[in-house]
Amino acid sequence: VQLQASGGGLVQPGGSLNLSCSASGFNFDNYAMAWFRQAPGKEREGVSCVSSILGHTKYGDSVKGRFTVSRDNLKYAVYLQMNNLKPEDTAVYFCATILSFDCLWWGPDNIAYWGQGTQVTVSS
């Protein structure tokens, strides 16, 4: 199983980034997929989740209205479009496979697979 995240970088406040996560080694369209982030000295935080087939989405309160999660089951990929980025969005972002087809419970203790992180830094 592999989850390969990419697209992180340095961006100014108010800017945008689009993260991608490429999956392999499991039946991607059977599982919900999520993004988490972890800033230095803080706990890992759920950012967003997208369900397996219908594409229903959920977001953490701090990113609602700014971030959009999507997936492409043909490409085995999940994306996170991040707009109006703020310095407090600075963190390592991880994609993860939820132990379910839906996002009913998408906490960090309900994860089948974790990907490696990609650093997002929002700074002027």
Short mmCIF file of C-alpha atoms in Angstrom, two decimals:
data_model
loop_
_atom_site.label_atom_id
_atom_site.label_comp_id
_atom_site.label_asym_id
_atom_site.label_seq_id
_atom_site.Cartn_x
_atom_site.Cartn_y
_atom_site.Cartn_z
CA VAL A 1 0.00 0.00 0.00
CA GLN A 2 1.24 3.46 -0.87
CA LEU A 3 -0.20 6.92 -0.38
CA GLN A 4 1.98 9.55 -2.02
CA ALA A 5 1.15 13.16 -1.20
CA SER A 6 2.51 16.09 -3.18
CA GLY A 7 1.88 19.75 -3.89
CA GLY A 8 3.04 21.36 -0.68
CA GLY A 9 5.26 24.42 -0.58
CA LEU A 10 5.68 27.98 0.56
CA VAL A 11 2.86 30.42 -0.16
CA GLN A 12 1.96 33.89 0.99
CA PRO A 13 -1.11 34.56 3.12
CA GLY A 14 -4.19 34.66 0.93
CA GLY A 15 -2.61 32.37 -1.62
CA SER A 16 -3.65 28.93 -2.83
CA LEU A 17 -2.20 25.43 -3.08
CA ASN A 18 -3.56 22.19 -4.45
CA LEU A 19 -2.42 19.01 -2.75
CA SER A 20 -2.62 15.63 -4.45
CA CYS A 21 -2.45 12.13 -3.03
CA SER A 22 -1.87 9.15 -5.29
CA ALA A 23 -2.93 5.76 -3.92
CA SER A 24 -1.99 2.22 -4.83
CA GLY A 25 -2.10 -1.30 -3.42
CA PHE A 26 -5.71 -1.40 -2.21
CA ASN A 27 -9.27 -1.04 -3.55
CA PHE A 28 -9.34 2.74 -3.49
CA ASP A 29 -13.04 3.15 -4.30
CA ASN A 30 -14.06 1.05 -1.29
CA TYR A 31 -12.75 3.57 1.22
CA ALA A 32 -13.32 7.12 2.31
CA MET A 33 -10.20 9.26 2.10
CA ALA A 34 -9.14 12.09 4.37
CA TRP A 35 -6.58 14.81 4.86
CA PHE A 36 -5.04 15.54 8.23
CA ARG A 37 -2.44 18.06 9.29
CA GLN A 38 -0.01 18.45 12.12
CA ALA A 39 1.73 21.63 13.15
CA PRO A 40 4.82 21.61 15.40
CA GLY A 41 3.86 20.96 18.99
CA LYS A 42 0.21 20.30 18.14
CA GLU A 43 -1.92 17.20 17.78
CA ARG A 44 -2.83 15.83 14.38
CA GLU A 45 -6.00 17.55 13.17
CA GLY A 46 -8.63 16.37 10.71
CA VAL A 47 -8.89 18.70 7.72
CA SER A 48 -11.38 17.03 5.40
CA CYS A 49 -12.89 13.74 4.32
CA VAL A 50 -14.55 12.48 1.14
CA SER A 51 -16.64 9.32 0.99
CA SER A 52 -15.88 6.46 -1.34
CA ILE A 53 -18.51 6.49 -4.09
CA LEU A 54 -20.94 9.36 -3.60
CA GLY A 55 -18.21 11.84 -2.76
CA HIS A 56 -19.89 13.25 0.32
CA THR A 57 -17.53 15.62 2.12
CA LYS A 58 -16.78 16.83 5.62
CA TYR A 59 -14.46 19.59 6.82
CA GLY A 60 -12.83 20.75 9.98
CA ASP A 61 -14.26 24.00 11.30
CA SER A 62 -11.04 25.92 10.71
CA VAL A 63 -11.02 25.25 6.96
CA LYS A 64 -14.70 25.34 6.02
CA GLY A 65 -15.34 27.65 3.10
CA ARG A 66 -11.66 27.79 2.14
CA PHE A 67 -10.67 24.20 1.38
CA THR A 68 -12.28 21.75 -1.05
CA VAL A 69 -11.64 18.02 -1.09
CA SER A 70 -12.29 15.84 -4.12
CA ARG A 71 -11.35 12.43 -5.48
CA ASP A 72 -10.97 10.63 -8.78
CA ASN A 73 -11.65 6.92 -8.37
CA LEU A 74 -10.37 6.15 -11.87
CA LYS A 75 -7.01 7.72 -11.09
CA TYR A 76 -6.87 6.48 -7.48
CA ALA A 77 -6.28 10.03 -6.35
CA VAL A 78 -7.59 12.49 -3.80
CA TYR A 79 -7.07 16.25 -3.89
CA LEU A 80 -7.22 19.18 -1.52
CA GLN A 81 -7.69 22.63 -3.00
CA MET A 82 -6.67 25.19 -0.39
CA ASN A 83 -7.64 28.82 -0.92
CA ASN A 84 -7.22 31.95 1.17
CA LEU A 85 -4.43 30.31 3.12
CA LYS A 86 -3.53 31.68 6.53
CA PRO A 87 -0.33 31.38 8.58
CA GLU A 88 -2.18 29.06 10.97
CA ASP A 89 -2.61 26.61 8.10
CA THR A 90 1.14 25.95 8.25
CA ALA A 91 1.61 22.24 8.95
CA VAL A 92 2.60 18.92 7.49
CA TYR A 93 -0.40 17.58 5.57
CA PHE A 94 -1.10 13.85 5.39
CA CYS A 95 -3.54 11.88 3.29
CA ALA A 96 -5.11 8.83 4.88
CA THR A 97 -7.47 5.98 4.17
CA ILE A 98 -10.48 5.76 6.47
CA LEU A 99 -11.57 2.34 7.78
CA SER A 100 -15.00 2.81 6.19
CA PHE A 101 -16.68 3.77 2.93
CA ASP A 102 -18.11 6.93 4.52
CA CYS A 103 -16.95 9.84 6.67
CA LEU A 104 -19.21 9.15 9.63
CA TRP A 105 -16.16 8.72 11.80
CA TRP A 106 -13.00 10.07 10.28
CA GLY A 107 -10.83 10.57 13.33
CA PRO A 108 -7.12 9.71 13.41
CA ASP A 109 -7.85 6.49 15.31
CA ASN A 110 -9.98 5.11 12.44
CA ILE A 111 -7.29 4.98 9.77
CA ALA A 112 -6.35 2.03 7.60
CA TYR A 113 -3.32 3.65 5.95
CA TRP A 114 -1.31 6.85 6.36
CA GLY A 115 0.65 8.54 3.63
CA GLN A 116 3.85 10.45 4.08
CA GLY A 117 3.38 14.15 4.69
CA THR A 118 3.87 17.19 2.55
CA GLN A 119 4.89 20.49 4.12
CA VAL A 120 2.69 23.55 3.67
CA THR A 121 4.11 26.85 4.89
CA VAL A 122 2.09 30.04 4.77
CA SER A 123 4.26 33.05 5.38
CA SER A 124 5.02 36.47 3.99
#
